[in-house]
XYZ file of C-alpha atoms in Angstrom:
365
model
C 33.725 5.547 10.098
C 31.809 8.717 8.496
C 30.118 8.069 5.581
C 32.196 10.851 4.452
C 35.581 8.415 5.450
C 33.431 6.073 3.401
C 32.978 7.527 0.407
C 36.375 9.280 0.341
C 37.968 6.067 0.979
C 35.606 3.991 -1.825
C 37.020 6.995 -4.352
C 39.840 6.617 -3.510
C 40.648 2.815 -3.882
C 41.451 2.460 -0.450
C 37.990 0.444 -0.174
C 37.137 -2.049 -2.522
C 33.464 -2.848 -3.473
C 33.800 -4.706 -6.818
C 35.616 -7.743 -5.903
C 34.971 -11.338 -7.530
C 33.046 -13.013 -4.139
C 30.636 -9.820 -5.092
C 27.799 -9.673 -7.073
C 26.530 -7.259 -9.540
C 24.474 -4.656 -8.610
C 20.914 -5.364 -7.259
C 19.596 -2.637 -5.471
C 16.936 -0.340 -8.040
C 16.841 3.121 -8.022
C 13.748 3.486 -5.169
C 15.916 0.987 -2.537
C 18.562 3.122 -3.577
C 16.932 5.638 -2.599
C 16.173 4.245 0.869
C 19.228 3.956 1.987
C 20.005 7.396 1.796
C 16.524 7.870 3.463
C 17.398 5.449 5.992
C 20.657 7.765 6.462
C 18.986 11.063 6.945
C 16.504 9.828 8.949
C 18.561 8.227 11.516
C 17.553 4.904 10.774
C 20.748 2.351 10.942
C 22.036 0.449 8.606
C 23.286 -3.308 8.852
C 27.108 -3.397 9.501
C 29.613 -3.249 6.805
C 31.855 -6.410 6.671
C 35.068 -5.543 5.493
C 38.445 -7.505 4.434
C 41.717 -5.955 5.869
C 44.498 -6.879 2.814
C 48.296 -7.532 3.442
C 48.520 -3.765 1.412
C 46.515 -1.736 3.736
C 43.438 -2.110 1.417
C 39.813 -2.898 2.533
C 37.983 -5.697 0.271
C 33.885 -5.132 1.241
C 32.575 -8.923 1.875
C 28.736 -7.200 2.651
C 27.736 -3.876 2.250
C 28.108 -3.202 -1.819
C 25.091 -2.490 -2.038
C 24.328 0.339 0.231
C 27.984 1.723 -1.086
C 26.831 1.867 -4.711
C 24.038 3.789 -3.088
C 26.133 6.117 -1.383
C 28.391 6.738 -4.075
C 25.735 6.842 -6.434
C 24.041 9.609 -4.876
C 27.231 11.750 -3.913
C 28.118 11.401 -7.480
C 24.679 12.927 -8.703
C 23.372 9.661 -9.896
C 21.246 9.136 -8.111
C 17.892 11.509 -6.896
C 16.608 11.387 -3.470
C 13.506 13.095 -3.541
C 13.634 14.336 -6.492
C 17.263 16.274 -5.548
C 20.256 15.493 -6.352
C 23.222 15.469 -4.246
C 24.117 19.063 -5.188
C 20.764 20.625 -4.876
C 20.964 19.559 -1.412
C 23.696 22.309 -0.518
C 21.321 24.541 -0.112
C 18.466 25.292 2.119
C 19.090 22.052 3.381
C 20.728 19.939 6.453
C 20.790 16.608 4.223
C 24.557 16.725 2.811
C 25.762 17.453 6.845
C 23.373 15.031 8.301
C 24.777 12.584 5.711
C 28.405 13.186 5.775
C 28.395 12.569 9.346
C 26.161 10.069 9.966
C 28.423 7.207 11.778
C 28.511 3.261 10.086
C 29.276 0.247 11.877
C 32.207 -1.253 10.047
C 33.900 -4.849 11.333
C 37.310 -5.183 9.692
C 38.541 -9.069 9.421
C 41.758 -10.440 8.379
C 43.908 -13.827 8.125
C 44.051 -16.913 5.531
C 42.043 -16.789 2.213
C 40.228 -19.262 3.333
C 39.134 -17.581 6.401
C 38.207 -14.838 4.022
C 35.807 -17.354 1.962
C 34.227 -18.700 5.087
C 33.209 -15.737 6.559
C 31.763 -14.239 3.543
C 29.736 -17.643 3.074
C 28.006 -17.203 6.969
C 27.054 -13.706 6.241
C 24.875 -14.724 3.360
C 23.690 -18.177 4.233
C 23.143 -17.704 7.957
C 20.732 -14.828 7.562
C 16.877 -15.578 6.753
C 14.663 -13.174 5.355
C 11.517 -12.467 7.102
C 8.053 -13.448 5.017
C 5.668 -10.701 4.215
C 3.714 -11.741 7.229
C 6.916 -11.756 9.725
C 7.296 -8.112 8.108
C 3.598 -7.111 9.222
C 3.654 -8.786 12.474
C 6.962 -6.905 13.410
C 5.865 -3.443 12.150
C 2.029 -2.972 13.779
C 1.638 -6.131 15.811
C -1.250 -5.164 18.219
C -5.222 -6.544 18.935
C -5.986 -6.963 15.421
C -2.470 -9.211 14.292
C -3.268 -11.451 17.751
C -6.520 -11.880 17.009
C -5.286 -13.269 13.530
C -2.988 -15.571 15.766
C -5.615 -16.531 18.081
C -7.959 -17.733 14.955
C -5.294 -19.900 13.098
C -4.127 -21.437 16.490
C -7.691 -22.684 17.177
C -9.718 -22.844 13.839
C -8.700 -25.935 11.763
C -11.081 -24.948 9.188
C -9.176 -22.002 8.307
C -5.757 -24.049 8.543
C -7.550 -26.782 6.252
C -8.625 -24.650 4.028
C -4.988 -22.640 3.088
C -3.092 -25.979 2.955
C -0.377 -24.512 0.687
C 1.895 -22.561 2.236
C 4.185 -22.671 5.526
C 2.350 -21.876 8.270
C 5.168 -21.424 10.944
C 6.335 -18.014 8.279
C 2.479 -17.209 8.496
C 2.047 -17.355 5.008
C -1.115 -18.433 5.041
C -2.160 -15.438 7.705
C -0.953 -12.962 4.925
C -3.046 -14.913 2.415
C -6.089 -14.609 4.415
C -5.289 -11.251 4.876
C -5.168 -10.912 1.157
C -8.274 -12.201 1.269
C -10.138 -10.099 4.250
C -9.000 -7.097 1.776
C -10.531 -8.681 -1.036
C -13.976 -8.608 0.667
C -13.882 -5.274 2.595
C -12.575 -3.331 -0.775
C -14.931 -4.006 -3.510
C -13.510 -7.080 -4.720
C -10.266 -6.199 -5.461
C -6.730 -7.715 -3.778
C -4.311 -5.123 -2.538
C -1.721 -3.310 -4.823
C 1.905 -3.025 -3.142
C 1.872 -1.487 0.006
C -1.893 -1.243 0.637
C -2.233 -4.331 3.040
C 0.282 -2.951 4.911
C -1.553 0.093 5.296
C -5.035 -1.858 6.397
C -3.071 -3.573 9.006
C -1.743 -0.286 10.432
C -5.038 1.158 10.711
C -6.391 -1.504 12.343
C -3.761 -3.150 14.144
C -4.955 -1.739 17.964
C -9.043 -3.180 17.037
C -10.041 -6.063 17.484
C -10.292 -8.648 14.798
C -13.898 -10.478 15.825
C -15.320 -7.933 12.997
C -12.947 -9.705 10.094
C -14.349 -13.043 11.950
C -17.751 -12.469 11.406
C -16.902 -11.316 7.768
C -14.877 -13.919 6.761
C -15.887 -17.382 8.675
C -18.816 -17.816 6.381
C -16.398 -18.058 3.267
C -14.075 -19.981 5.223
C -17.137 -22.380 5.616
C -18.636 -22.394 2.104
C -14.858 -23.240 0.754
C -14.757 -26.279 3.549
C -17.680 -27.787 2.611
C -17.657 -27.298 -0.986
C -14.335 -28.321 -2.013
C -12.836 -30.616 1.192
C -9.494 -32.113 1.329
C -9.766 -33.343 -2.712
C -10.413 -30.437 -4.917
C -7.410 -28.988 -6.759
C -8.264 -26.021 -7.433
C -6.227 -23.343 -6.098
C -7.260 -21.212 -2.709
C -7.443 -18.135 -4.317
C -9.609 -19.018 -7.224
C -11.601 -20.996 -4.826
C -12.024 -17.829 -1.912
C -12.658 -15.332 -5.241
C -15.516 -18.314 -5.979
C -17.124 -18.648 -2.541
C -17.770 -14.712 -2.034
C -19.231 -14.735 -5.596
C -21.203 -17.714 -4.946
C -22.263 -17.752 -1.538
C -25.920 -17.320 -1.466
C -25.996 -20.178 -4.132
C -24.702 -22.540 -1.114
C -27.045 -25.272 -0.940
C -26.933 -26.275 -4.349
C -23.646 -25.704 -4.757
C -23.390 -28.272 -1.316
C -25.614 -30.576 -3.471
C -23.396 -31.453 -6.053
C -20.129 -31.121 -4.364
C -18.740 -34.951 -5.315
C -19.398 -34.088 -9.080
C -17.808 -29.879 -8.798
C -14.638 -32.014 -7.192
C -14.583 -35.074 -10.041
C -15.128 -33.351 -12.842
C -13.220 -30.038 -11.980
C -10.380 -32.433 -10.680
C -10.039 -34.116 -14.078
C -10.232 -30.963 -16.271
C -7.516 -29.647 -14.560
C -5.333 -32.623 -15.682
C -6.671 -32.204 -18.893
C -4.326 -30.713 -22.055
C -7.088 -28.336 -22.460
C -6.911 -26.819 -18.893
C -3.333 -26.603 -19.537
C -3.284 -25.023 -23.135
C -6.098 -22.984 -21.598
C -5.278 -18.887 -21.491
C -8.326 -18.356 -19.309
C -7.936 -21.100 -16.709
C -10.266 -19.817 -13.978
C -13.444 -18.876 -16.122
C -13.520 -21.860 -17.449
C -13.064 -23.630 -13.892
C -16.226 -21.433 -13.232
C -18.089 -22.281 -16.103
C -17.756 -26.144 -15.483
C -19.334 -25.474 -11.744
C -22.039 -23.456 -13.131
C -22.875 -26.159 -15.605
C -22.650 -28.740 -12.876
C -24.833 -26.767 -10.600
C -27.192 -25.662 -13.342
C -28.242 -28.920 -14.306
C -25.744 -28.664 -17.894
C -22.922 -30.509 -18.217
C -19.967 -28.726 -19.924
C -17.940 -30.815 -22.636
C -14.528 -31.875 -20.655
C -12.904 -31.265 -24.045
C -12.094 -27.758 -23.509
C -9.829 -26.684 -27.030
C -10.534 -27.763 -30.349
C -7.321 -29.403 -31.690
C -5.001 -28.724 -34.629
C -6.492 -31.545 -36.700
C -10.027 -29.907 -35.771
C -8.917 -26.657 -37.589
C -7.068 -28.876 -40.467
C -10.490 -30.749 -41.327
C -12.341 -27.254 -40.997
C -10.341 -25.397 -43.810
C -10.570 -28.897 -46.191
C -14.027 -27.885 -46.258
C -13.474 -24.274 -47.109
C -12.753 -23.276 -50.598
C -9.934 -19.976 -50.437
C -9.730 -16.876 -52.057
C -7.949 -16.315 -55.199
C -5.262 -14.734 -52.799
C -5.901 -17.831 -50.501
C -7.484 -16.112 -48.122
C -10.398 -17.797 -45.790
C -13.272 -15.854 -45.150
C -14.243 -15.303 -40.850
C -17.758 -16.616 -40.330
C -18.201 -13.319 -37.977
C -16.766 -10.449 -40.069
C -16.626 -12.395 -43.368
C -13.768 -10.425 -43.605
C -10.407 -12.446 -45.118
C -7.362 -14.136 -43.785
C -4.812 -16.503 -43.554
C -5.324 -19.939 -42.231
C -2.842 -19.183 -39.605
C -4.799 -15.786 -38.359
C -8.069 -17.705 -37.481
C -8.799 -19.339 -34.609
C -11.332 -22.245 -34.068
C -14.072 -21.580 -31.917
C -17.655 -22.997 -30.809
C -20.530 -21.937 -32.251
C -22.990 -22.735 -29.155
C -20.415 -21.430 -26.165
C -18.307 -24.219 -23.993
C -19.512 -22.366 -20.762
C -23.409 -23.049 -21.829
C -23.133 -26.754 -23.163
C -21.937 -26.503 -26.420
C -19.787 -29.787 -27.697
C -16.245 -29.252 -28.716
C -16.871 -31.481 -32.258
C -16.569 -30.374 -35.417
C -20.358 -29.594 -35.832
C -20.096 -27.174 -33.415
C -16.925 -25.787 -34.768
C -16.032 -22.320 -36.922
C -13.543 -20.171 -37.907
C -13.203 -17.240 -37.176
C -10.640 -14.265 -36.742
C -8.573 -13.664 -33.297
C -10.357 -9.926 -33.252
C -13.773 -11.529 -33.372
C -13.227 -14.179 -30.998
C -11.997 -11.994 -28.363
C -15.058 -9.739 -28.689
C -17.610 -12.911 -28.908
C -17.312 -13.754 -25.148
C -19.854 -16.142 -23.754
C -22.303 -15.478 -26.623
């Protein structure tokens, strides 16, 4: 049928979308959108499953989804564009196009049970493709087979990415991630923009991105092995910042994996709100010749015995050792005097208390 018939038929209760094997609606406004793109532009959509009742009435079993869409859009709910569905009768080919654009529709009947069965296979049979699947399908050329060709023969790389399925290439789209990283300033791409890198490079070859990336690959291999548990990311975001310090960093490599390993199982790595500095500051204390405390985070008790030895305000306010401004026990935080990332102890006598605003302005210092 039309998507006219459709819609006309949806109106008019002769199709039913909202039935109780359904769920709500998923589908935001931009993939909304999209399907009436998908529409105009000639793109098809997946077949709509429908359930032929003993009253003449059609039950949808898959396709809600693009029908909100539809009847969303033809009910000027929806913009496409910017338009809505009446601006479009003018000047424009979009409500024809539309109207007549043909769906696949398969119509089942029989038992209940049938019913149930066949709505179960269409959403438990299908598997959706991983990001990399997506990229390999969509500009699969020189540059995605030379990716292949790397991770087929390269156990570094393979070694190095342990974490995710490799059969999905999730790992390929990590490193990906990561080839971005280094060729754009540092940064990993924003929605859409690794997709765009692959398409503009997808018929060169990739021995450039080798040459680019194999040294990282390396430093990550024979800093951090099989043991270390940090995670890949942190580790890849660590090896491009790092890399001319290789040799020492290669020199102490048994005590970066022991003492990193057990800080991470630590409460205070846990409690921790900034997780990867700190991983960093351990290393460069390890490296540096100056062992970092592995008590990260002063506890509750610590900040109890601080304020016994504080006399309040007649408003029973304490005063910040930054600011000496005033507050209550419950707005200061306990910090080191002599910073965690250059040495300093996490005991009392390198404790104070200050306020949250001056703590997140102290920094390192």
């Amino acid at each position: 049928m039309t998507v006219k018939d459709l819609y006309e038929k949806v109106v008019n209760g002769v199709i039913i979308s909202d039935i109780e094997l359904q769920r709500a609606i998923v589908y935001d406004a931009d993939k909304q959108a999209k399907v009436i793109d998908s529409i105009y532009h000639e793109i098809p959509l997946p077949a709509f499953y429908l359930w032929q009742r003993e009253d003449g009435k059609l039950e949808v079993l898959d396709g809600k989804q693009r029908i909100e869409s539809i009847k969303k859009f033809m009910q000027g709910n929806l913009l496409y564009n910017g338009k809505s569905w009446k601006e479009y009768a003018y000047n424009s080919d979009l409500q024809q196009v539309v109207n007549n654009t043909e769906l696949t529709t398969i119509i089942c009947s029989g038992t209940e049970e049938k019913k149930r069965e066949i709505f179960k296979r269409i959403n438990t049979l299908g598997v959706a493709l991983s990001k990399f699947e997506v990229l390999n399908g969509l500009y699969h050329g020189n540059y995605i087979e030379g990716l292949n060709d790397y991770f087929a023969h390269d156990a570094n790389v393979r070694k190095v990415l342990p974490g995710a399925t490799l059969d999905r290439g999730d790992n390929k789209y990590h490193l990906l991630e990561y080839i971005y990283y280094v060729r754009n300033g540092n940064v990993f791409p924003k929605r859409g923009e690794l997709d765009d890198y692959v398409q503009q490079h997808k018929d060169e070859s990739f021995n450039e991105e080798l040459k680019k990336i194999k040294p990282y690959i390396s430093f990550i291999r024979d800093i951090f092995g099989d043991a270390s548990k940090i995670g890949s990311t942190l580790k890849f975001k660590l090896a491009v910042k790092y890399i001319k310090n290789r040799s020492i960093w290669l020199q102490n490599k048994d005590d970066i994996c022991k003492d990193c390993n057990a800080f991470i199982k630590s409460d205070g790595y846990k409690l921790s709100s900034s997780k990867e500095e700190d991983i960093e500051a351990m290393i460069l204390g390890i490296v540096g010749n100056l062992r970092v405390d592995p008590k990260r985070l002063f506890t509750a008790d610590d900040k109890k015995e601080l304020l016994s030895q504080l006399s309040p305000n007649e408003q029973g306010l304490y005063e910040c050792k930054k600011c000496h401004q005033h507050f209550t026990s419950d707005e200061l935080t306990v910090d080191h005097i002599n910073p965690w990332s250059k040495g300093g102890r996490t005991v009392l006598s390198n404790a104070q208390l200050i306020c949250r605003a001056c703590n997140s302005s102290k920094g390192n210092q």
